[in-house]
CSV table of C-alpha atoms in Angstrom, one decimal:
chain,number,residue,atom,x,y,z
R,21,MET,CA,-17.5,32.0,-66.0
R,22,GLU,CA,-13.8,32.5,-65.2
R,23,LYS,CA,-14.8,34.9,-62.3
R,24,LEU,CA,-17.1,32.2,-61.0
R,25,ASN,CA,-14.4,29.5,-61.1
R,26,PHE,CA,-12.0,31.9,-59.4
R,27,LYS,CA,-14.5,32.5,-56.5
R,28,ILE,CA,-15.0,28.8,-56.2
R,29,ARG,CA,-11.3,28.2,-55.9
R,30,ILE,CA,-11.0,31.0,-53.4
R,31,ASN,CA,-13.8,29.6,-51.3
R,32,PHE,CA,-12.3,26.1,-51.5
R,33,LEU,CA,-8.9,27.5,-50.3
R,34,CYS,CA,-10.6,29.3,-47.5
R,35,LEU,CA,-12.4,26.2,-46.4
R,36,LYS,CA,-9.2,24.2,-46.7
R,37,HIS,CA,-7.4,26.7,-44.6
R,38,ALA,CA,-10.1,26.8,-42.0
R,39,PHE,CA,-10.1,23.0,-41.8
R,40,PHE,CA,-6.4,22.8,-41.1
R,41,VAL,CA,-6.7,25.6,-38.5
R,42,VAL,CA,-9.5,23.7,-36.7
R,43,PHE,CA,-7.6,20.4,-37.0
R,44,GLY,CA,-4.5,22.0,-35.6
R,45,ILE,CA,-6.4,23.4,-32.6
R,46,ILE,CA,-8.0,20.0,-31.9
R,47,LEU,CA,-4.6,18.2,-32.3
R,48,THR,CA,-2.9,20.7,-30.0
R,49,SER,CA,-5.6,20.4,-27.4
R,50,THR,CA,-5.4,16.7,-27.5
R,51,ILE,CA,-1.7,16.7,-27.0
R,52,PHE,CA,-1.9,19.3,-24.2
R,53,PHE,CA,-4.6,17.4,-22.2
R,54,SER,CA,-2.9,14.1,-22.7
R,55,CYS,CA,0.3,15.6,-21.2
R,56,VAL,CA,-1.4,17.0,-18.2
R,57,THR,CA,-3.6,14.0,-17.4
R,58,PRO,CA,-2.0,12.3,-14.4
R,59,PRO,CA,-0.7,8.8,-15.0
R,60,ALA,CA,-2.7,5.9,-13.5
R,61,ARG,CA,-1.7,5.0,-10.0
R,62,GLU,CA,0.1,1.6,-9.6
R,63,GLU,CA,-1.9,-0.9,-7.5
R,64,CYS,CA,-0.3,-2.2,-4.3
R,65,SER,CA,0.5,-5.9,-4.4
R,66,ARG,CA,-1.4,-8.3,-2.2
R,67,GLU,CA,1.7,-10.7,-2.1
R,68,LEU,CA,3.4,-11.1,1.3
R,69,LEU,CA,6.8,-11.5,-0.3
R,70,GLY,CA,8.2,-8.6,-2.4
R,71,THR,CA,8.8,-4.9,-2.2
R,72,GLY,CA,6.2,-2.3,-1.3
R,73,ILE,CA,5.7,0.6,-3.7
R,74,LYS,CA,4.7,3.3,-1.2
R,75,ASN,CA,7.3,5.5,0.4
R,76,GLN,CA,7.3,6.8,3.9
R,77,GLU,CA,5.4,10.0,3.1
R,78,GLN,CA,2.7,8.1,1.3
R,79,LEU,CA,2.2,5.7,4.1
R,80,VAL,CA,1.9,8.6,6.6
R,81,LYS,CA,-0.7,10.4,4.4
R,82,PHE,CA,-2.8,7.2,4.1
R,83,PHE,CA,-2.7,6.8,7.9
R,84,MET,CA,-3.5,10.4,8.7
R,85,ASN,CA,-6.4,10.4,6.2
R,86,HIS,CA,-8.0,7.7,8.3
R,87,LYS,CA,-7.0,9.2,11.7
R,88,PRO,CA,-6.4,13.0,11.4
R,89,ASP,CA,-5.8,13.3,15.1
R,90,GLY,CA,-3.2,10.6,15.2
R,91,ASP,CA,0.4,11.1,16.4
R,92,LYS,CA,2.0,12.0,13.1
R,93,ALA,CA,5.5,11.9,14.5
R,94,LYS,CA,5.0,8.3,15.7
R,95,VAL,CA,3.3,7.3,12.5
R,96,THR,CA,6.2,8.7,10.5
R,97,ARG,CA,8.7,6.7,12.6
R,98,LEU,CA,6.7,3.5,12.2
R,99,ALA,CA,6.4,4.0,8.4
R,100,GLY,CA,10.1,4.3,8.2
R,101,PHE,CA,10.7,1.2,10.3
R,102,TYR,CA,8.2,-0.9,8.3
R,103,ILE,CA,9.9,0.0,5.0
R,104,GLU,CA,13.4,-0.6,6.5
R,105,GLU,CA,12.6,-3.9,8.3
R,106,ALA,CA,10.5,-5.3,5.5
R,107,ALA,CA,13.2,-4.7,2.9
R,108,ILE,CA,15.7,-6.7,5.0
R,109,GLU,CA,13.4,-9.8,5.1
R,110,GLY,CA,11.9,-9.5,1.7
R,111,ILE,CA,8.4,-8.7,2.9
R,112,ASN,CA,6.0,-6.4,1.2
R,113,SER,CA,6.0,-3.2,3.4
R,114,ASP,CA,2.6,-2.0,2.1
R,115,VAL,CA,1.0,-5.2,3.3
R,116,ALA,CA,2.7,-5.1,6.7
R,117,PHE,CA,1.8,-1.4,7.2
R,118,VAL,CA,-1.9,-1.8,6.4
R,119,GLN,CA,-2.0,-4.9,8.6
R,120,MET,CA,-0.6,-2.8,11.5
R,121,CYS,CA,-3.3,-0.2,10.8
R,122,HIS,CA,-6.0,-2.9,10.9
R,123,GLU,CA,-4.7,-4.8,13.9
R,124,THR,CA,-4.2,-1.7,16.1
R,125,GLY,CA,-7.2,0.3,14.8
R,126,PHE,CA,-4.9,2.9,13.4
R,127,LEU,CA,-2.9,2.9,16.7
R,128,SER,CA,-6.0,3.3,18.8
R,129,PHE,CA,-5.4,-0.1,20.4
R,130,GLY,CA,-8.2,-0.4,23.0
R,131,ASN,CA,-8.3,-4.2,23.5
R,132,LEU,CA,-5.8,-6.4,25.2
R,133,VAL,CA,-2.7,-4.8,23.6
R,134,LEU,CA,-1.6,-1.4,25.0
R,135,PRO,CA,0.5,1.2,23.1
R,136,GLU,CA,3.5,0.8,25.5
R,137,MET,CA,3.8,-2.9,24.5
R,138,ASN,CA,5.1,-1.9,21.0
R,139,ASN,CA,3.1,-4.9,19.7
R,140,PHE,CA,1.7,-3.7,16.3
R,141,CYS,CA,0.1,-6.9,15.1
R,142,GLY,CA,-1.5,-8.5,18.2
R,143,LEU,CA,1.2,-11.1,18.7
R,144,GLY,CA,0.2,-13.4,21.5
R,145,ALA,CA,-2.9,-11.5,22.4
R,146,MET,CA,-5.5,-14.1,23.5
R,147,ASP,CA,-7.2,-13.2,26.8
R,148,ALA,CA,-6.7,-11.2,30.0
R,149,GLU,CA,-4.0,-13.7,31.2
R,150,HIS,CA,-2.3,-13.5,27.8
R,151,PRO,CA,-2.6,-9.9,26.6
R,152,GLY,CA,0.2,-10.2,24.1
R,153,GLU,CA,4.0,-9.8,23.7
R,154,TYR,CA,6.0,-6.8,24.9
R,155,PHE,CA,8.8,-5.4,22.9
R,156,GLU,CA,11.5,-3.0,24.1
R,157,SER,CA,11.1,-0.4,21.3
R,158,GLU,CA,9.0,0.5,18.4
R,159,GLN,CA,11.5,-0.8,15.9
R,160,ILE,CA,11.9,-4.1,17.6
R,161,GLY,CA,8.1,-4.4,17.7
R,162,VAL,CA,8.0,-3.7,13.9
R,163,ARG,CA,10.8,-6.2,13.4
R,164,ALA,CA,8.8,-8.9,15.3
R,165,HIS,CA,5.8,-8.2,13.1
R,166,ILE,CA,7.8,-8.5,9.9
R,167,GLN,CA,9.4,-11.7,11.1
R,168,HIS,CA,6.0,-13.2,11.9
R,169,LEU,CA,4.8,-12.4,8.3
R,170,GLN,CA,8.0,-13.9,7.0
R,171,ALA,CA,7.2,-17.1,8.9
R,172,TYR,CA,3.8,-17.3,7.3
R,173,ALA,CA,5.1,-16.6,3.8
R,174,THR,CA,8.1,-19.0,3.8
R,175,THR,CA,9.0,-22.6,4.6
R,176,PRO,CA,11.2,-23.4,7.7
R,177,GLU,CA,14.4,-23.7,5.8
R,178,VAL,CA,14.3,-20.0,4.8
R,179,GLU,CA,16.3,-18.2,7.4
R,180,LEU,CA,15.8,-14.8,8.8
R,181,LYS,CA,18.4,-12.1,7.9
R,182,GLN,CA,18.3,-10.6,11.4
R,183,GLU,CA,18.4,-12.0,14.9
R,184,LEU,CA,15.1,-13.6,15.9
R,185,VAL,CA,12.9,-11.3,18.1
R,186,ASP,CA,9.5,-12.8,17.4
R,187,PRO,CA,8.8,-15.2,20.3
R,188,ARG,CA,6.1,-16.9,18.3
R,189,TYR,CA,8.0,-17.3,15.1
R,190,SER,CA,7.7,-21.1,15.1
R,191,TRP,CA,3.9,-21.1,15.2
R,192,PRO,CA,3.2,-19.9,11.6
R,193,HIS,CA,5.3,-22.7,10.2
R,194,LYS,CA,2.7,-25.1,11.5
R,195,ALA,CA,0.0,-23.3,9.5
R,196,LYS,CA,-0.8,-23.2,5.8
R,197,LEU,CA,1.7,-21.3,3.7
R,198,ALA,CA,0.4,-17.8,2.9
R,199,HIS,CA,1.2,-16.2,-0.4
R,200,THR,CA,-1.2,-13.3,-0.3
R,201,VAL,CA,-3.3,-11.3,2.3
R,202,HIS,CA,-6.2,-13.6,1.4
R,203,ASP,CA,-4.3,-16.6,2.6
R,204,LEU,CA,-4.1,-15.0,6.1
R,205,THR,CA,-7.9,-15.5,6.5
R,206,LYS,CA,-8.5,-18.3,9.1
R,207,ASN,CA,-4.7,-18.6,9.2
R,208,TRP,CA,-3.4,-15.5,10.9
R,209,ALA,CA,-6.9,-14.6,12.1
R,210,THR,CA,-10.2,-16.4,12.5
R,211,ASP,CA,-12.2,-13.6,10.9
R,212,PRO,CA,-13.6,-14.9,7.6
R,213,GLU,CA,-13.3,-11.4,6.1
R,214,TYR,CA,-9.7,-10.8,7.3
R,215,GLY,CA,-8.1,-11.0,3.9
R,216,THR,CA,-10.9,-8.9,2.3
R,217,LYS,CA,-10.4,-6.2,4.9
R,218,LEU,CA,-6.7,-6.0,4.2
R,219,ASP,CA,-7.3,-6.0,0.5
R,220,GLY,CA,-9.6,-3.0,0.9
R,221,LEU,CA,-7.0,-1.1,2.8
R,222,LEU,CA,-4.4,-1.8,0.1
R,223,SER,CA,-6.8,-0.5,-2.5
R,224,GLU,CA,-7.1,2.7,-0.5
R,225,LEU,CA,-3.3,2.9,0.0
R,226,SER,CA,-2.9,2.6,-3.8
R,227,GLN,CA,-4.6,6.0,-4.2
R,228,TRP,CA,-1.8,7.8,-2.4
């Protein structure tokens, strides 16, 4: 009887040991995989005012994913300008950059606006007699775009931080105040899906 009890105790101890071994393996694996699982990516804001979350490299990767044969050097310059100019005026650089991509067809242009115009948001482009505004450099063109967004997103008493370069700056102040990309629908553009299209691009950008 004592031998039987002894064997039972031994078997119990073995099972107990095995349980802790298995439990330890499971616990270790859980900790390991939780450590290597990448964190959830932060979603880009749809607000016009604010700070973008994507850096220059991420903006370039997003662009080149859409247009692998694009001029990467130019895209890199523009991404830097958008981040810099937007920060000065308190505009969301992510929103401004994807709007540029949408308005220019990822710098394909092809309509009224030509690449040499440095007009990255279709400012003043209406017809053959009014093909759009010309700007002396890429950076000034980006600055005009940012200023135009600032005009849509603020009231007239909010002053620009830099000298005005957008010749159509006063027009947005006559329109409805825009807080998000969705407010630009039938405001910036007549396309009823305009805000939805920008929203989709921001969702894509969030993955980079």
